[in-house]
Coordinates of C-alpha atoms and ligand atoms in Angstrom, one line a residue:
X21 CA 0.8 -12.2 -2.0
X22 CA 3.4 -9.4 -2.8
X23 CA 5.0 -7.2 -0.3
X24 CA 5.4 -3.5 -0.2
X25 CA 7.5 -2.3 2.7
X26 CA 6.7 1.2 3.9
X27 CA 9.6 3.2 4.6
X28 CA 7.6 5.4 7.0
X29 CA 9.3 3.6 10.3
X30 CA 12.7 3.2 8.5
X31 CA 15.9 4.8 10.2
X32 CA 16.2 8.1 8.1
X33 CA 19.7 8.9 9.5
X34 CA 20.7 5.8 7.4
X35 CA 18.3 5.9 4.5
X36 CA 20.6 4.5 1.9
X37 CA 21.4 1.3 4.0
X38 CA 17.6 1.1 4.9
X39 CA 16.6 1.1 1.1
X40 CA 19.3 -1.4 0.4
X41 CA 18.0 -3.8 2.9
X42 CA 14.7 -4.1 1.2
X43 CA 16.0 -4.3 -2.4
X44 CA 14.1 -7.7 -2.6
X45 CA 11.0 -6.1 -2.0
X46 CA 8.1 -6.3 -4.7
X47 CA 7.6 -2.6 -4.7
X48 CA 8.4 0.0 -2.0
X49 CA 5.4 1.9 -0.2
X50 CA 6.0 5.8 0.1
X51 CA 3.7 7.3 2.7
X52 CA 3.0 11.2 2.2
X53 CA 1.2 12.9 4.8
X54 CA 0.4 16.8 4.8
X55 CA -0.7 17.4 8.4
X56 CA -4.2 18.2 7.0
X57 CA -5.7 15.0 5.5
X58 CA -4.2 13.1 8.3
X59 CA -2.8 14.3 11.8
X60 CA 0.8 13.8 11.0
X61 CA 3.5 15.1 8.5
X62 CA 6.1 12.5 6.9
X63 CA 8.4 13.6 4.0
X64 CA 8.0 15.1 0.7
X65 CA 9.3 15.0 -2.9
X66 CA 12.9 15.6 -2.1
X67 CA 13.3 12.5 0.1
X68 CA 11.1 10.6 -2.4
X69 CA 13.5 11.5 -5.1
X70 CA 16.6 10.3 -2.9
X71 CA 14.8 6.9 -2.4
X72 CA 13.8 6.8 -6.3
X73 CA 17.4 7.4 -7.2
X74 CA 18.9 4.5 -4.9
X75 CA 16.0 2.0 -5.0
X76 CA 16.0 -1.2 -7.0
X77 CA 12.2 -1.8 -6.9
X78 CA 9.5 0.7 -8.2
X79 CA 7.7 3.0 -6.0
X80 CA 4.3 2.9 -4.8
X81 CA 3.2 6.4 -3.7
X82 CA 0.4 6.8 -1.1
X83 CA -0.7 10.5 -1.0
X84 CA -2.7 10.9 2.4
X85 CA -3.0 14.7 1.4
X86 CA -6.1 16.8 1.3
X87 CA -5.5 18.1 -2.4
X88 CA -3.6 15.4 -4.3
X89 CA -3.9 17.5 -7.7
X90 CA -1.3 19.8 -6.3
X91 CA 1.2 16.9 -5.7
X92 CA 1.1 14.6 -8.7
X93 CA 3.6 16.3 -10.9
X94 CA 6.1 16.6 -8.0
X95 CA 6.1 13.0 -7.3
X96 CA 6.2 11.8 -10.9
X97 CA 9.7 10.4 -10.7
X98 CA 11.1 7.4 -13.2
X99 CA 10.5 4.5 -10.8
X100 CA 7.0 5.6 -9.5
X101 CA 4.8 2.7 -10.8
X102 CA 1.7 3.8 -8.8
X103 CA 0.3 7.0 -7.2
X104 CA -2.7 6.3 -4.9
X105 CA -5.1 9.0 -3.9
X106 CA -7.8 9.0 -1.4
X107 CA -11.6 9.0 -2.2
X108 CA -12.0 11.2 0.9
X109 CA -9.5 14.0 -0.7
X110 CA -10.6 17.1 -2.6
X111 CA -10.8 16.7 -6.6
X112 CA -9.9 12.9 -6.6
X113 CA -11.2 12.6 -10.0
X114 CA -8.9 15.3 -11.5
X115 CA -6.1 13.7 -9.4
X116 CA -6.8 10.3 -11.2
X117 CA -6.8 12.1 -14.7
X118 CA -3.4 13.8 -13.8
X119 CA -1.8 10.5 -12.8
X120 CA -2.8 9.0 -16.0
X121 CA -1.3 11.9 -17.9
X122 CA 2.1 11.0 -16.4
X123 CA 1.6 7.4 -17.6
X124 CA 1.7 6.3 -13.9
X125 CA -0.8 3.6 -12.7
X126 CA -3.7 4.9 -10.7
X127 CA -4.4 3.9 -7.0
X128 CA -7.7 4.8 -5.1
X129 CA -7.6 4.3 -1.5
X130 CA -10.6 4.2 1.2
X131 CA -10.3 5.0 4.9
X132 CA -11.9 2.6 7.4
X133 CA -15.2 4.3 7.6
X134 CA -15.6 4.4 3.8
X135 CA -17.7 1.5 2.2
X136 CA -16.7 -0.3 -1.0
X137 CA -20.2 0.4 -2.4
X138 CA -19.1 4.2 -2.3
X139 CA -16.4 3.7 -5.0
X140 CA -18.1 1.0 -7.1
X141 CA -18.4 3.2 -10.0
X142 CA -14.9 4.3 -9.9
X143 CA -13.5 0.9 -10.2
X144 CA -13.1 0.7 -13.9
X145 CA -10.7 3.7 -13.8
X146 CA -8.2 2.6 -11.4
X147 CA -5.2 0.1 -11.5
X148 CA -5.4 -0.7 -7.8
X149 CA -7.6 -0.2 -4.7
X150 CA -5.9 0.4 -1.5
X151 CA -8.1 -0.6 1.6
X152 CA -6.7 1.1 5.0
X153 CA -6.7 -1.5 7.7
X154 CA -5.9 1.4 10.3
X155 CA -6.7 5.2 10.4
X156 CA -4.3 6.6 8.1
X157 CA -1.6 8.9 9.8
X158 CA 0.8 6.5 11.9
X159 CA 2.6 3.5 11.7
X160 CA 2.5 0.7 14.2
X161 CA -1.3 0.7 14.8
X162 CA -3.6 -2.4 15.2
X163 CA -5.1 -4.1 12.2
X164 CA -8.8 -3.5 11.8
X165 CA -10.1 -7.1 10.9
X166 CA -13.2 -5.5 9.4
X167 CA -11.1 -4.5 6.5
X168 CA -11.1 -8.1 5.3
X169 CA -14.7 -7.9 4.4
X170 CA -13.9 -5.0 2.1
X171 CA -11.2 -7.1 0.5
X172 CA -13.6 -10.0 -0.2
X173 CA -16.2 -7.5 -1.5
X174 CA -13.6 -6.1 -3.9
X175 CA -12.3 -9.6 -5.1
X176 CA -16.2 -10.3 -5.9
X177 CA -16.7 -7.1 -7.8
X178 CA -13.5 -7.5 -9.9
X179 CA -14.9 -10.7 -11.0
X180 CA -18.5 -9.5 -11.6
X181 CA -17.4 -6.3 -13.6
X182 CA -14.4 -8.1 -15.3
X183 CA -11.7 -5.8 -14.0
X184 CA -8.1 -6.2 -13.1
X185 CA -7.3 -3.9 -10.5
X186 CA -5.0 -5.0 -7.6
X187 CA -6.0 -5.3 -4.2
X188 CA -3.6 -3.7 -1.6
X189 CA -4.0 -3.5 2.2
X190 CA -2.4 -1.0 4.5
X191 CA -1.8 -0.9 8.2
X192 CA -1.1 -3.5 10.8
X193 CA 0.3 -6.2 8.7
X194 CA 2.6 -8.8 10.7
X195 CA 3.0 -12.4 10.9
X196 CA -0.4 -13.0 12.3
X197 CA -2.4 -10.6 10.1
X198 CA -0.7 -11.4 6.7
X199 CA -2.1 -15.0 6.4
X200 CA -5.6 -13.3 7.0
X201 CA -5.0 -10.8 4.3
X202 CA -3.8 -13.5 1.8
X203 CA -6.7 -15.6 2.6
X204 CA -9.3 -12.8 1.9
X205 CA -7.7 -12.1 -1.6
X206 CA -5.1 -9.4 -0.9
X207 CA -2.6 -9.1 -3.8
X208 CA -0.2 -6.5 -2.3
X209 CA 0.3 -6.1 1.4
X210 CA 2.2 -3.0 2.9
X211 CA 4.2 -3.8 5.8
X212 CA 5.9 -1.0 8.0
X213 CA 7.0 -1.3 11.7
X214 CA 6.7 -5.1 11.8
X215 CA 9.3 -5.2 8.9
X216 CA 11.6 -2.5 9.9
X217 CA 11.9 -4.1 13.5
X218 CA 13.5 -7.2 11.9
X219 CA 17.1 -7.6 11.4
X220 CA 16.8 -10.0 8.5
X221 CA 14.5 -8.3 6.2
X222 CA 14.7 -10.5 3.1
X223 CA 13.8 -13.4 5.3
X224 CA 10.7 -11.6 7.0
X225 CA 9.5 -10.6 3.6
X226 CA 9.8 -14.0 2.2
X227 CA 8.0 -15.4 5.2
X228 CA 5.3 -12.9 4.9
X229 CA 4.6 -13.8 1.3
X230 CA 4.3 -17.4 2.1
X231 CA 2.9 -17.4 5.6
X232 CA -0.5 -18.6 4.5
X233 CA 1.0 -21.3 2.4
X234 CA 3.2 -22.5 5.2
X235 CA 0.3 -22.6 7.8
X236 CA -1.4 -24.7 5.2
X237 CA 1.6 -26.9 4.9
X238 CA 1.8 -27.5 8.8
X239 CA -1.9 -28.3 8.6
X240 CA -1.3 -31.1 6.0
X241 CA 1.5 -32.6 8.2
X242 CA -0.8 -32.9 11.1
Ligands
DX5_314 C1 -0.5 4.6 7.7 C2 0.5 4.4 6.6 C3 1.0 3.0 6.4 C4 2.0 2.6 7.6 C5 1.8 1.2 7.8 O1 -1.1 5.8 7.5 O2 -0.4 4.5 5.3 O3 1.5 2.8 5.0 O4 3.2 3.0 7.3 O5 2.6 0.9 8.9 P1 2.4 -0.4 9.8 O6 2.7 -1.6 9.0 O7 3.4 -0.2 10.7 O8 1.1 -0.4 10.2
ZN315 ZN1 0.4 3.8 3.3

């Protein structure tokens, strides 16, 4: 399982050093909130450009905004590998087309109350499906276990429909929930507050990537 640190809970007075501390990440998750789609505001294109210019890994931009179509061009920086829009947002189909026009990979996200069956027809259009395991808007919330059933459904559909999308999970990932996500079939796990509360981020990411395998090894030793 790959790890995408979310910089939402990073120390923004020390941004360059914070980004340096996650230089070994698989990709960096960028949470954009507009105060409409979610009851919070984060940061915008200017800060994202600063991160883009100092980051070593590519960026995974998660747009929690009501009108994603207005924002695609503003976030199309050279290291942006994915832009994810919400199925619950306005004009998500047009936004998907706009992302493709920039040669950026497309992500589609669903909030906890949206079922996988609602996006089934859209799956062939996307490179990544982001399952929210908390209500979007804030870091540091408790992982919703129900999200694992959605991951399993997406794994099954990917096989049935012969598709290749990446399955990402976002919210409440820590040392206890990462193994559950990995076991359910998550390819990429977003980790915010848990990671930024640790001093040794390289080791924490390494542990989270391998947690399930280590638990399995412990089991074998018994
Ligand atoms: C929540 C954001 C998440 C958040 C995750 O709306 O989309 O990416 O930063 O933070 P943690 O890992 O603290 O739940
Ligand atoms: Zn996110």
